[in-house]
mmCIF file of C-alpha atoms and ligand atoms in Angstrom:
data_model
loop_
_atom_site.group_PDB
_atom_site.id
_atom_site.type_symbol
_atom_site.label_atom_id
_atom_site.label_comp_id
_atom_site.label_asym_id
_atom_site.label_seq_id
_atom_site.Cartn_x
_atom_site.Cartn_y
_atom_site.Cartn_z
ATOM 1 C CA VAL A 1 35.816 -36.675 -66.356
ATOM 2 C CA PRO A 2 36.680 -39.748 -64.286
ATOM 3 C CA VAL A 3 33.775 -42.022 -63.374
ATOM 4 C CA LEU A 4 33.838 -44.312 -60.336
ATOM 5 C CA ALA A 5 31.638 -47.151 -61.576
ATOM 6 C CA ASN A 6 30.525 -50.635 -60.494
ATOM 7 C CA ILE A 7 29.537 -49.412 -57.026
ATOM 8 C CA GLY A 8 27.485 -52.090 -55.213
ATOM 9 C CA LEU A 9 25.990 -49.607 -52.764
ATOM 10 C CA LEU A 10 26.554 -45.852 -52.684
ATOM 11 C CA ALA A 11 25.835 -44.275 -49.277
ATOM 12 C CA THR A 12 25.602 -40.636 -50.311
ATOM 13 C CA CYS A 13 25.044 -39.348 -46.740
ATOM 14 C CA ALA A 14 23.064 -36.384 -48.094
ATOM 15 C CA ALA A 15 21.481 -34.104 -45.532
ATOM 16 C CA PRO A 16 17.705 -34.658 -45.532
ATOM 17 C CA GLY A 17 16.273 -36.899 -42.809
ATOM 18 C CA GLY A 18 17.681 -38.052 -39.510
ATOM 19 C CA GLN A 19 21.169 -39.195 -38.674
ATOM 20 C CA ALA A 20 20.421 -42.776 -39.798
ATOM 21 C CA GLU A 21 19.281 -41.673 -43.280
ATOM 22 C CA LEU A 22 22.140 -42.314 -45.721
ATOM 23 C CA HIS A 23 20.200 -41.939 -49.004
ATOM 24 C CA PRO A 24 21.677 -45.150 -50.432
ATOM 25 C CA VAL A 25 21.756 -45.928 -54.154
ATOM 26 C CA GLU A 26 22.311 -49.484 -55.442
ATOM 27 C CA ARG A 27 24.451 -50.286 -58.505
ATOM 28 C CA ALA A 28 25.661 -46.719 -58.682
ATOM 29 C CA ALA A 29 28.291 -44.531 -60.316
ATOM 30 C CA VAL A 30 29.863 -41.164 -59.476
ATOM 31 C CA ALA A 31 31.283 -38.770 -62.112
ATOM 32 C CA PHE A 32 33.618 -35.978 -61.082
ATOM 33 C CA THR A 33 35.870 -33.396 -62.657
ATOM 34 C CA GLY A 34 38.136 -30.690 -61.333
ATOM 35 C CA GLY A 35 37.931 -32.355 -57.938
ATOM 36 C CA VAL A 36 34.162 -31.841 -57.769
ATOM 37 C CA VAL A 37 31.297 -34.337 -58.045
ATOM 38 C CA ARG A 38 29.246 -33.665 -61.201
ATOM 39 C CA TRP A 39 26.813 -36.559 -61.073
ATOM 40 C CA ALA A 40 25.903 -39.443 -58.721
ATOM 41 C CA GLY A 41 23.156 -42.033 -59.163
ATOM 42 C CA ARG A 42 22.157 -45.400 -60.674
ATOM 43 C CA GLU A 43 24.883 -46.474 -63.069
ATOM 44 C CA ARG A 44 22.420 -47.332 -65.839
ATOM 45 C CA GLU A 45 21.171 -43.740 -65.694
ATOM 46 C CA LEU A 46 24.660 -42.257 -66.089
ATOM 47 C CA PRO A 47 24.315 -39.487 -68.691
ATOM 48 C CA ALA A 48 25.864 -40.324 -72.070
ATOM 49 C CA THR A 49 28.145 -37.300 -71.762
ATOM 50 C CA PHE A 50 30.182 -39.316 -69.226
ATOM 51 C CA ASP A 51 30.270 -42.509 -71.374
ATOM 52 C CA ALA A 52 33.773 -42.503 -72.814
ATOM 53 C CA GLU A 53 35.470 -41.175 -69.726
ATOM 54 C CA GLU A 54 38.220 -42.658 -67.606
ATOM 55 C CA ARG A 55 36.748 -45.443 -65.429
ATOM 56 C CA LEU A 56 37.651 -46.393 -61.896
ATOM 57 C CA ASP A 57 36.202 -49.761 -60.832
ATOM 58 C CA ALA A 58 34.716 -50.011 -57.333
ATOM 59 C CA GLY A 59 34.470 -53.795 -57.756
ATOM 60 C CA GLY A 60 30.868 -53.958 -56.568
ATOM 61 C CA ARG A 61 31.873 -52.578 -53.169
ATOM 62 C CA LEU A 62 30.346 -50.042 -50.782
ATOM 63 C CA VAL A 63 31.271 -46.413 -51.497
ATOM 64 C CA VAL A 64 30.893 -43.747 -48.821
ATOM 65 C CA PRO A 65 31.949 -40.090 -48.619
ATOM 66 C CA GLY A 66 35.603 -39.656 -47.682
ATOM 67 C CA LEU A 67 35.638 -39.828 -43.887
ATOM 68 C CA VAL A 68 36.020 -36.609 -41.897
ATOM 69 C CA ASP A 69 38.059 -36.756 -38.675
ATOM 70 C CA CYS A 70 36.791 -33.538 -37.079
ATOM 71 C CA HIS A 71 38.860 -33.617 -33.870
ATOM 72 C CA THR A 72 42.583 -34.417 -33.795
ATOM 73 C CA HIS A 73 45.808 -33.154 -32.272
ATOM 74 C CA VAL A 74 47.906 -34.547 -35.136
ATOM 75 C CA LEU A 75 50.949 -32.250 -34.913
ATOM 76 C CA PHE A 76 53.075 -33.296 -31.939
ATOM 77 C CA GLY A 77 56.500 -34.572 -30.920
ATOM 78 C CA GLY A 78 57.188 -37.758 -28.966
ATOM 79 C CA TRP A 79 54.848 -40.371 -27.571
ATOM 80 C CA ARG A 80 53.575 -41.111 -24.058
ATOM 81 C CA ALA A 81 53.315 -44.888 -24.035
ATOM 82 C CA ASP A 82 54.572 -44.894 -20.429
ATOM 83 C CA GLU A 83 51.354 -43.163 -19.366
ATOM 84 C CA LEU A 84 49.218 -46.066 -20.599
ATOM 85 C CA GLU A 85 51.146 -48.362 -18.294
ATOM 86 C CA ARG A 86 50.982 -45.866 -15.414
ATOM 87 C CA ARG A 87 47.222 -45.653 -15.798
ATOM 88 C CA LEU A 88 47.024 -49.458 -15.926
ATOM 89 C CA ARG A 89 48.932 -49.489 -12.633
ATOM 90 C CA GLY A 90 46.339 -47.180 -11.083
ATOM 91 C CA GLU A 91 47.477 -43.576 -11.589
ATOM 92 C CA SER A 92 44.826 -41.184 -12.885
ATOM 93 C CA TYR A 93 45.074 -38.825 -15.842
ATOM 94 C CA LEU A 94 45.200 -35.814 -13.499
ATOM 95 C CA GLU A 95 47.798 -37.383 -11.208
ATOM 96 C CA ILE A 96 50.065 -38.033 -14.198
ATOM 97 C CA ALA A 97 49.540 -34.469 -15.429
ATOM 98 C CA ARG A 98 50.363 -33.012 -12.004
ATOM 99 C CA ALA A 99 53.573 -35.072 -11.916
ATOM 100 C CA GLY A 100 54.806 -33.406 -15.129
ATOM 101 C CA GLY A 101 53.388 -35.901 -17.612
ATOM 102 C CA GLY A 102 50.401 -35.353 -19.809
ATOM 103 C CA ILE A 103 50.201 -32.259 -21.989
ATOM 104 C CA ALA A 104 53.401 -30.770 -20.508
ATOM 105 C CA ALA A 105 55.411 -33.789 -21.661
ATOM 106 C CA THR A 106 54.153 -33.399 -25.224
ATOM 107 C CA VAL A 107 54.770 -29.638 -25.188
ATOM 108 C CA ALA A 108 58.424 -30.333 -24.362
ATOM 109 C CA ALA A 109 58.746 -33.085 -26.978
ATOM 110 C CA THR A 110 57.109 -30.853 -29.607
ATOM 111 C CA ALA A 111 59.440 -27.929 -28.842
ATOM 112 C CA ALA A 112 62.407 -30.288 -29.216
ATOM 113 C CA LEU A 113 61.566 -31.250 -32.815
ATOM 114 C CA SER A 114 62.501 -29.192 -35.869
ATOM 115 C CA ASP A 115 59.808 -27.755 -38.119
ATOM 116 C CA ASP A 116 60.657 -30.276 -40.835
ATOM 117 C CA ALA A 117 60.551 -33.222 -38.442
ATOM 118 C CA LEU A 118 57.193 -32.205 -36.985
ATOM 119 C CA VAL A 119 55.591 -31.749 -40.394
ATOM 120 C CA ALA A 120 57.064 -35.005 -41.712
ATOM 121 C CA ARG A 121 55.656 -36.939 -38.745
ATOM 122 C CA ALA A 122 52.190 -35.419 -39.111
ATOM 123 C CA ARG A 123 52.282 -36.061 -42.866
ATOM 124 C CA GLY A 124 52.982 -39.703 -42.094
ATOM 125 C CA PHE A 125 49.955 -39.882 -39.785
ATOM 126 C CA LEU A 126 47.781 -38.263 -42.451
ATOM 127 C CA GLY A 127 48.975 -40.862 -44.961
ATOM 128 C CA GLU A 128 47.873 -43.633 -42.588
ATOM 129 C CA MET A 129 44.496 -41.934 -42.194
ATOM 130 C CA ALA A 130 44.084 -41.697 -45.978
ATOM 131 C CA ARG A 131 44.581 -45.476 -46.216
ATOM 132 C CA LEU A 132 41.591 -45.872 -43.869
ATOM 133 C CA GLY A 133 39.374 -43.744 -46.120
ATOM 134 C CA VAL A 134 39.812 -40.393 -44.368
ATOM 135 C CA THR A 135 39.919 -37.319 -46.634
ATOM 136 C CA THR A 136 39.448 -34.385 -44.216
ATOM 137 C CA VAL A 137 41.287 -33.926 -40.917
ATOM 138 C CA GLU A 138 40.974 -31.169 -38.351
ATOM 139 C CA ALA A 139 44.287 -30.305 -36.679
ATOM 140 C CA LYS A 140 44.371 -28.429 -33.389
ATOM 141 C CA SER A 141 47.310 -26.440 -32.069
ATOM 142 C CA GLY A 142 47.715 -26.559 -28.298
ATOM 143 C CA TYR A 143 51.099 -28.215 -27.751
ATOM 144 C CA GLY A 144 52.873 -24.862 -27.844
ATOM 145 C CA LEU A 145 51.013 -23.044 -25.034
ATOM 146 C CA ASP A 146 53.227 -19.943 -25.116
ATOM 147 C CA LEU A 147 51.807 -17.569 -27.689
ATOM 148 C CA ASP A 148 54.798 -17.717 -30.043
ATOM 149 C CA ALA A 149 54.875 -21.496 -29.840
ATOM 150 C CA GLU A 150 51.169 -21.676 -30.726
ATOM 151 C CA LEU A 151 51.817 -19.450 -33.749
ATOM 152 C CA ARG A 152 54.639 -21.760 -34.807
ATOM 153 C CA LEU A 153 52.351 -24.800 -34.693
ATOM 154 C CA LEU A 154 49.591 -23.050 -36.633
ATOM 155 C CA ARG A 155 52.073 -22.043 -39.336
ATOM 156 C CA LEU A 156 53.302 -25.635 -39.535
ATOM 157 C CA GLN A 157 49.690 -26.802 -39.834
ATOM 158 C CA ARG A 158 49.252 -24.419 -42.756
ATOM 159 C CA ARG A 159 52.356 -25.936 -44.357
ATOM 160 C CA LEU A 160 50.969 -29.402 -43.654
ATOM 161 C CA ALA A 161 47.698 -28.445 -45.345
ATOM 162 C CA GLY A 162 49.663 -27.442 -48.437
ATOM 163 C CA GLU A 163 51.714 -30.650 -48.560
ATOM 164 C CA ALA A 164 49.175 -33.278 -47.479
ATOM 165 C CA PRO A 165 47.041 -35.251 -49.939
ATOM 166 C CA LEU A 166 44.038 -34.617 -47.662
ATOM 167 C CA ARG A 167 42.134 -31.518 -46.605
ATOM 168 C CA VAL A 168 43.587 -30.206 -43.329
ATOM 169 C CA VAL A 169 41.547 -27.717 -41.314
ATOM 170 C CA SER A 170 43.300 -25.773 -38.560
ATOM 171 C CA THR A 171 41.884 -24.902 -35.127
ATOM 172 C CA LEU A 172 43.549 -22.732 -32.482
ATOM 173 C CA LEU A 173 43.283 -24.557 -29.150
ATOM 174 C CA ALA A 174 43.585 -22.970 -25.699
ATOM 175 C CA HIS A 175 44.765 -26.177 -24.030
ATOM 176 C CA VAL A 176 46.115 -25.354 -20.540
ATOM 177 C CA VAL A 177 47.828 -22.386 -18.877
ATOM 178 C CA PRO A 178 51.580 -22.876 -19.422
ATOM 179 C CA PRO A 179 53.680 -23.493 -16.278
ATOM 180 C CA GLY A 180 55.395 -20.101 -16.454
ATOM 181 C CA TRP A 181 52.019 -18.339 -16.337
ATOM 182 C CA ARG A 182 50.353 -20.196 -13.455
ATOM 183 C CA GLU A 183 50.620 -17.161 -11.148
ATOM 184 C CA ARG A 184 49.382 -14.878 -13.923
ATOM 185 C CA ARG A 185 46.468 -16.831 -15.360
ATOM 186 C CA ALA A 186 44.355 -13.763 -16.035
ATOM 187 C CA GLU A 187 47.173 -12.158 -17.982
ATOM 188 C CA TYR A 188 47.646 -15.297 -20.082
ATOM 189 C CA VAL A 189 43.922 -15.440 -20.868
ATOM 190 C CA ALA A 190 43.923 -11.728 -21.748
ATOM 191 C CA ARG A 191 46.918 -12.023 -24.068
ATOM 192 C CA PHE A 192 45.538 -15.194 -25.655
ATOM 193 C CA SER A 193 42.223 -13.405 -26.272
ATOM 194 C CA ASP A 194 43.454 -9.952 -27.245
ATOM 195 C CA GLU A 195 46.726 -10.691 -29.043
ATOM 196 C CA LEU A 196 46.833 -14.281 -30.282
ATOM 197 C CA VAL A 197 43.223 -14.767 -31.366
ATOM 198 C CA PRO A 198 42.987 -11.604 -33.552
ATOM 199 C CA ARG A 199 46.392 -12.319 -35.064
ATOM 200 C CA VAL A 200 45.493 -15.903 -35.934
ATOM 201 C CA ALA A 201 42.262 -14.718 -37.536
ATOM 202 C CA ARG A 202 43.991 -11.912 -39.430
ATOM 203 C CA GLU A 203 46.651 -14.228 -40.843
ATOM 204 C CA GLY A 204 44.075 -16.897 -41.725
ATOM 205 C CA LEU A 205 45.919 -19.469 -39.600
ATOM 206 C CA ALA A 206 42.773 -21.123 -38.237
ATOM 207 C CA SER A 207 39.077 -21.194 -38.950
ATOM 208 C CA ALA A 208 38.022 -22.023 -35.389
ATOM 209 C CA CYS A 209 39.062 -21.550 -31.781
ATOM 210 C CA ASP A 210 38.634 -24.283 -29.167
ATOM 211 C CA VAL A 211 38.999 -24.113 -25.375
ATOM 212 C CA TYR A 212 39.665 -27.083 -23.098
ATOM 213 C CA VAL A 213 37.260 -26.523 -20.211
ATOM 214 C CA ASP A 214 38.048 -28.864 -17.317
ATOM 215 C CA GLU A 215 39.804 -29.207 -13.985
ATOM 216 C CA GLY A 216 43.454 -28.369 -14.582
ATOM 217 C CA ALA A 217 42.602 -26.504 -17.802
ATOM 218 C CA PHE A 218 40.283 -23.489 -18.195
ATOM 219 C CA GLY A 219 37.178 -22.384 -16.313
ATOM 220 C CA ALA A 220 33.900 -21.229 -17.806
ATOM 221 C CA ASP A 221 34.617 -17.500 -17.438
ATOM 222 C CA GLU A 222 38.043 -17.894 -19.043
ATOM 223 C CA ALA A 223 36.438 -19.776 -21.932
ATOM 224 C CA ARG A 224 33.838 -17.007 -22.330
ATOM 225 C CA ARG A 225 36.647 -14.451 -22.560
ATOM 226 C CA ILE A 226 38.680 -16.391 -25.150
ATOM 227 C CA LEU A 227 35.748 -17.539 -27.254
ATOM 228 C CA GLY A 228 34.111 -14.111 -27.147
ATOM 229 C CA ALA A 229 37.283 -12.754 -28.712
ATOM 230 C CA ALA A 230 37.273 -15.612 -31.227
ATOM 231 C CA ARG A 231 33.701 -14.915 -32.277
ATOM 232 C CA ALA A 232 34.470 -11.194 -32.607
ATOM 233 C CA ALA A 233 37.443 -12.078 -34.839
ATOM 234 C CA GLY A 234 35.240 -14.212 -37.085
ATOM 235 C CA LEU A 235 36.415 -17.631 -35.909
ATOM 236 C CA ARG A 236 34.111 -20.552 -35.202
ATOM 237 C CA VAL A 237 33.818 -21.583 -31.577
ATOM 238 C CA LYS A 238 34.404 -25.088 -30.151
ATOM 239 C CA LEU A 239 34.821 -26.542 -26.663
ATOM 240 C CA HIS A 240 36.395 -29.600 -25.070
ATOM 241 C CA ALA A 241 33.476 -30.067 -22.668
ATOM 242 C CA ASP A 242 32.525 -32.333 -19.763
ATOM 243 C CA GLN A 243 35.275 -34.919 -20.364
ATOM 244 C CA HIS A 244 36.359 -35.724 -16.823
ATOM 245 C CA GLY A 245 33.218 -34.509 -15.045
ATOM 246 C CA ASP A 246 30.061 -32.463 -15.578
ATOM 247 C CA ARG A 247 31.288 -28.873 -15.469
ATOM 248 C CA GLY A 248 28.435 -27.333 -17.403
ATOM 249 C CA GLY A 249 30.516 -27.413 -20.587
ATOM 250 C CA ALA A 250 27.611 -28.382 -22.834
ATOM 251 C CA ALA A 251 25.446 -25.525 -21.558
ATOM 252 C CA LEU A 252 28.382 -23.162 -22.023
ATOM 253 C CA ALA A 253 28.842 -24.385 -25.603
ATOM 254 C CA ALA A 254 25.153 -23.760 -26.252
ATOM 255 C CA GLU A 255 25.347 -20.304 -24.648
ATOM 256 C CA LEU A 256 28.288 -19.389 -26.902
ATOM 257 C CA LEU A 257 26.536 -20.840 -29.993
ATOM 258 C CA ALA A 258 29.500 -23.143 -30.483
ATOM 259 C CA THR A 259 29.752 -25.058 -33.748
ATOM 260 C CA SER A 260 30.643 -28.141 -31.715
ATOM 261 C CA ALA A 261 30.934 -29.391 -28.150
ATOM 262 C CA ASP A 262 33.451 -32.213 -27.997
ATOM 263 C CA HIS A 263 33.906 -35.161 -25.561
ATOM 264 C CA LEU A 264 30.734 -34.892 -23.373
ATOM 265 C CA GLU A 265 31.453 -38.154 -21.518
ATOM 266 C CA HIS A 266 29.799 -36.627 -18.418
ATOM 267 C CA VAL A 267 27.219 -34.348 -20.041
ATOM 268 C CA SER A 268 24.088 -33.774 -17.948
ATOM 269 C CA ALA A 269 20.491 -34.066 -19.123
ATOM 270 C CA ALA A 270 20.254 -30.278 -18.963
ATOM 271 C CA GLY A 271 23.397 -30.017 -21.085
ATOM 272 C CA ILE A 272 21.915 -32.326 -23.718
ATOM 273 C CA ALA A 273 18.740 -30.233 -23.827
ATOM 274 C CA ALA A 274 20.794 -27.038 -24.206
ATOM 275 C CA LEU A 275 22.744 -28.510 -27.137
ATOM 276 C CA ALA A 276 19.524 -29.561 -28.830
ATOM 277 C CA ARG A 277 18.198 -26.006 -28.573
ATOM 278 C CA SER A 278 21.386 -24.346 -29.882
ATOM 279 C CA GLY A 279 21.949 -26.711 -32.828
ATOM 280 C CA THR A 280 25.509 -27.390 -31.659
ATOM 281 C CA VAL A 281 27.098 -30.607 -32.965
ATOM 282 C CA ALA A 282 28.161 -33.047 -30.236
ATOM 283 C CA VAL A 283 31.480 -34.717 -31.072
ATOM 284 C CA SER A 284 31.869 -38.172 -29.546
ATOM 285 C CA LEU A 285 35.477 -39.327 -29.049
ATOM 286 C CA PRO A 286 35.145 -42.972 -28.033
ATOM 287 C CA LEU A 287 38.845 -43.826 -28.426
ATOM 288 C CA ALA A 288 39.677 -41.433 -25.567
ATOM 289 C CA ALA A 289 36.979 -43.061 -23.431
ATOM 290 C CA LEU A 290 38.378 -46.488 -24.370
ATOM 291 C CA TYR A 291 41.968 -45.638 -23.426
ATOM 292 C CA LEU A 292 40.876 -43.945 -20.173
ATOM 293 C CA ASP A 293 38.401 -46.751 -19.389
ATOM 294 C CA ALA A 294 35.824 -43.981 -18.991
ATOM 295 C CA PRO A 295 32.154 -44.016 -19.877
ATOM 296 C CA PRO A 296 31.572 -43.073 -23.528
ATOM 297 C CA ALA A 297 29.636 -39.967 -24.499
ATOM 298 C CA PRO A 298 25.915 -40.850 -24.415
ATOM 299 C CA ALA A 299 25.618 -40.719 -28.189
ATOM 300 C CA ARG A 300 22.257 -42.519 -28.271
ATOM 301 C CA ARG A 301 20.666 -40.075 -25.823
ATOM 302 C CA LEU A 302 22.121 -37.129 -27.724
ATOM 303 C CA VAL A 303 20.746 -38.290 -31.090
ATOM 304 C CA ASP A 304 17.381 -39.123 -29.541
ATOM 305 C CA ALA A 305 17.258 -35.594 -28.061
ATOM 306 C CA GLY A 306 17.806 -34.125 -31.532
ATOM 307 C CA VAL A 307 21.517 -33.321 -31.223
ATOM 308 C CA PRO A 308 23.595 -34.206 -34.309
ATOM 309 C CA VAL A 309 26.475 -36.438 -33.178
ATOM 310 C CA ALA A 310 29.820 -36.519 -34.956
ATOM 311 C CA VAL A 311 32.400 -39.220 -34.241
ATOM 312 C CA ALA A 312 36.147 -38.485 -34.333
ATOM 313 C CA THR A 313 39.408 -39.966 -33.054
ATOM 314 C CA ASP A 314 40.816 -37.210 -30.787
ATOM 315 C CA PHE A 315 44.153 -38.563 -32.070
ATOM 316 C CA ASN A 316 46.813 -37.369 -29.582
ATOM 317 C CA PRO A 317 49.808 -38.973 -27.859
ATOM 318 C CA GLY A 318 48.180 -39.161 -24.415
ATOM 319 C CA THR A 319 44.547 -40.191 -24.242
ATOM 320 C CA ALA A 320 43.877 -41.365 -27.823
ATOM 321 C CA PRO A 321 47.129 -42.518 -29.449
ATOM 322 C CA SER A 322 45.279 -44.397 -32.212
ATOM 323 C CA LEU A 323 44.302 -42.599 -35.418
ATOM 324 C CA HIS A 324 41.855 -45.349 -36.426
ATOM 325 C CA LEU A 325 38.591 -43.559 -37.219
ATOM 326 C CA PRO A 326 36.694 -46.744 -38.227
ATOM 327 C CA LEU A 327 37.513 -48.190 -34.781
ATOM 328 C CA ALA A 328 36.066 -45.038 -33.209
ATOM 329 C CA LEU A 329 32.909 -45.623 -35.258
ATOM 330 C CA LEU A 330 32.626 -49.216 -34.062
ATOM 331 C CA LEU A 331 33.007 -48.041 -30.447
ATOM 332 C CA ALA A 332 30.407 -45.303 -30.981
ATOM 333 C CA CYS A 333 28.077 -48.167 -31.864
ATOM 334 C CA THR A 334 28.928 -50.792 -29.258
ATOM 335 C CA ARG A 335 29.503 -48.342 -26.390
ATOM 336 C CA GLY A 336 27.573 -45.241 -27.481
ATOM 337 C CA ARG A 337 24.643 -47.199 -28.953
ATOM 338 C CA LEU A 338 24.653 -45.500 -32.332
ATOM 339 C CA LEU A 339 23.492 -47.568 -35.288
ATOM 340 C CA PRO A 340 26.241 -48.135 -37.885
ATOM 341 C CA ALA A 341 24.392 -45.862 -40.316
ATOM 342 C CA GLU A 342 24.305 -43.123 -37.680
ATOM 343 C CA ALA A 343 27.996 -43.576 -36.927
ATOM 344 C CA LEU A 344 28.823 -43.301 -40.645
ATOM 345 C CA LYS A 345 26.854 -40.083 -41.036
ATOM 346 C CA GLY A 346 28.604 -38.902 -37.855
ATOM 347 C CA ALA A 347 32.003 -39.291 -39.505
ATOM 348 C CA THR A 348 30.921 -37.743 -42.813
ATOM 349 C CA LEU A 349 28.225 -35.074 -43.102
ATOM 350 C CA VAL A 350 27.814 -34.335 -39.377
ATOM 351 C CA ALA A 351 31.595 -34.188 -38.881
ATOM 352 C CA ALA A 352 31.851 -31.795 -41.823
ATOM 353 C CA ARG A 353 29.203 -29.672 -40.133
ATOM 354 C CA ALA A 354 31.316 -29.645 -36.941
ATOM 355 C CA LEU A 355 33.996 -27.968 -39.067
ATOM 356 C CA GLY A 356 31.652 -25.643 -40.948
ATOM 357 C CA LEU A 357 32.432 -27.620 -44.118
ATOM 358 C CA ASP A 358 29.081 -29.289 -44.770
ATOM 359 C CA GLY A 359 28.610 -27.179 -47.890
ATOM 360 C CA VAL A 360 31.866 -28.568 -49.298
ATOM 361 C CA ALA A 361 32.414 -32.099 -47.983
ATOM 362 C CA GLY A 362 30.766 -34.930 -46.074
ATOM 363 C CA SER A 363 28.312 -36.202 -48.691
ATOM 364 C CA ILE A 364 28.421 -37.390 -52.300
ATOM 365 C CA GLU A 365 26.347 -34.873 -54.232
ATOM 366 C CA PRO A 366 26.888 -32.699 -57.316
ATOM 367 C CA GLY A 367 28.890 -29.606 -56.417
ATOM 368 C CA LYS A 368 30.662 -31.163 -53.451
ATOM 369 C CA SER A 369 34.302 -32.161 -53.310
ATOM 370 C CA ALA A 370 35.013 -35.543 -54.907
ATOM 371 C CA ASP A 371 36.011 -37.236 -51.626
ATOM 372 C CA LEU A 372 35.217 -40.955 -51.738
ATOM 373 C CA ALA A 373 36.136 -44.122 -49.852
ATOM 374 C CA VAL A 374 35.662 -47.560 -51.438
ATOM 375 C CA LEU A 375 35.082 -50.147 -48.701
ATOM 376 C CA ASP A 376 35.166 -53.965 -48.766
ATOM 377 C CA ALA A 377 31.629 -54.430 -47.502
ATOM 378 C CA PRO A 378 28.098 -54.755 -48.840
ATOM 379 C CA SER A 379 26.704 -52.129 -46.441
ATOM 380 C CA PRO A 380 27.718 -49.760 -43.600
ATOM 381 C CA LEU A 381 26.256 -52.262 -41.132
ATOM 382 C CA HIS A 382 28.403 -55.098 -42.479
ATOM 383 C CA TRP A 383 31.461 -52.831 -42.636
ATOM 384 C CA LEU A 384 31.447 -52.114 -38.895
ATOM 385 C CA TYR A 385 30.134 -55.575 -37.976
ATOM 386 C CA HIS A 386 32.935 -57.552 -39.618
ATOM 387 C CA PHE A 387 35.581 -54.826 -39.149
ATOM 388 C CA GLY A 388 38.515 -56.131 -41.186
ATOM 389 C CA PRO A 389 42.148 -55.091 -40.646
ATOM 390 C CA ASN A 390 41.652 -52.367 -43.264
ATOM 391 C CA ASP A 391 38.489 -52.468 -45.312
ATOM 392 C CA CYS A 392 39.402 -49.466 -47.438
ATOM 393 C CA ALA A 393 40.340 -50.482 -50.996
ATOM 394 C CA MET A 394 40.580 -46.983 -52.482
ATOM 395 C CA THR A 395 40.483 -43.378 -51.299
ATOM 396 C CA VAL A 396 39.745 -40.438 -53.598
ATOM 397 C CA ALA A 397 40.423 -36.969 -52.129
ATOM 398 C CA GLY A 398 39.532 -33.880 -54.132
ATOM 399 C CA GLY A 399 39.179 -36.079 -57.232
ATOM 400 C CA ARG A 400 42.635 -37.650 -56.864
ATOM 401 C CA VAL A 401 43.251 -41.286 -55.999
ATOM 402 C CA VAL A 402 45.409 -40.994 -52.845
ATOM 403 C CA TRP A 403 45.260 -44.652 -51.797
ATOM 404 C CA ARG A 404 44.625 -47.839 -53.691
ATOM 405 C CA ARG A 405 45.190 -51.282 -52.276
ATOM 406 C CA GLU A 406 47.014 -53.701 -54.530
ATOM 407 C CA ALA A 407 44.828 -56.596 -55.625
ATOM 408 C CA PRO A 408 45.355 -59.629 -53.350
ATOM 409 C CA PRO A 409 47.425 -62.439 -54.905
HETATM 410 ZN ZN1 ZN B 501 40.987 -33.255 -27.980
#
C-alpha cells in the first residue's frame, strides 16, 4: 500500500457543500492500493496498518485530485496556426470556415494521417497534460464527419485509452454536416441518428454523444433528433451551446436533460435558469474565449444561480490550441469571476460529473481512483495567483506515478 505523505494541504474536493467547498485537510496523507484510495486524512491519524508501507513524499506541498479535462478534441491531424493570424488581421471564425478553413481543414489533415501517427500525436498531448496534473481526459470524435471516418476516430480513441497513462473517456460528436451532404442534411442527420449512434453504443465506443449547435453547424431540431437517438441507445447527452450567439442552446440542453452544456459564452438569463432547474453541468471553456477574443462564459452568474460549473480546455487545433488546463482555470477566475477554489472544484469533481464519472474520480476519498496531483503551492488560491511555468511536481493516475519532476539542482 503506497502512502503519499508529508502533504502540506490536501484539497479533497469531496462533494458536500457549494462549489467553493474543498474540504481541506492540513498535514495530511493518502493511502492507496490497487489504484484506489483506501484512506485520506491527517497524517498523524494514519492507521498503523499503513505504517511500514512504501512512502511517496509530497514535500509539504498542496495535493489536489488529479485534474479532469472534460472537454477536448485531442485526436486530430495538422495545426491551424494560420487562422490565428487571419483572425488577428480581422477575419472572423465563420468567414474562415466558409473559405475552407476551420473544421474542414482539420478533417482533411486528420484523414491524411495514418492510424499510428494520429494515436502517437494524441498520446504525446496526453503526456503533456499528465505533466500538468491531469489524470482524466475526455476525447471527442468529430474530425471525421462521414460516418465511417467517425467510427475510425472512435476506434483510435479506444486504442488511445488502452495505451495512455491517463483515463480517456470517448464522446461521439456531431460536429458539422460534411460538405458532400450539404444538399442532403436531413439524410445525414437521419443516418447519424439511426445508424451511427446505435452502432457506437453497441460497440461501446463512446459513453456520450455531443452535438455542436450553432450557425454553420446543427439546429435545435437536428440536435433533438440526434440526441434523442443517443438517449435511447443509453448514451449521455452533451451540447456545444451558445458559443457564437444565444441560440437557445442552454434551454435545449435542459430540455434534453443533458449531462453538460458546454461553452455558453452567450447564454441568456433564461438559459441559466433552465440549467439550474435541470441540474445540467455548465462547462466553461475560457481558452476558446481567449483565442477568439470573445466574452467568457458567465461562470460567476452560473454558480450564483445554482448551476455547477466545470472548467476545461476545449483543446483543438482551431479555437483552443493550448492544452493548458491550469491556464484555463486562471482565466475562469480573472475573466469568469470564479474563486480559485471554485475553479479547482470545476476541474475536478464537477468536471468528473460532466462525464458521469463523479462516483469514480474527481475527489480524494476512500473508494475513488487514486488520481492525485502534487502542486508547488501552499493553497489553491496561491497556485493560481502565482501561476508558475509548471507547478505540478508529481502526478499519480490510477495509483501509478505517471509524472515526477526531477529535484531542482
Ligand atoms: Zn469543443
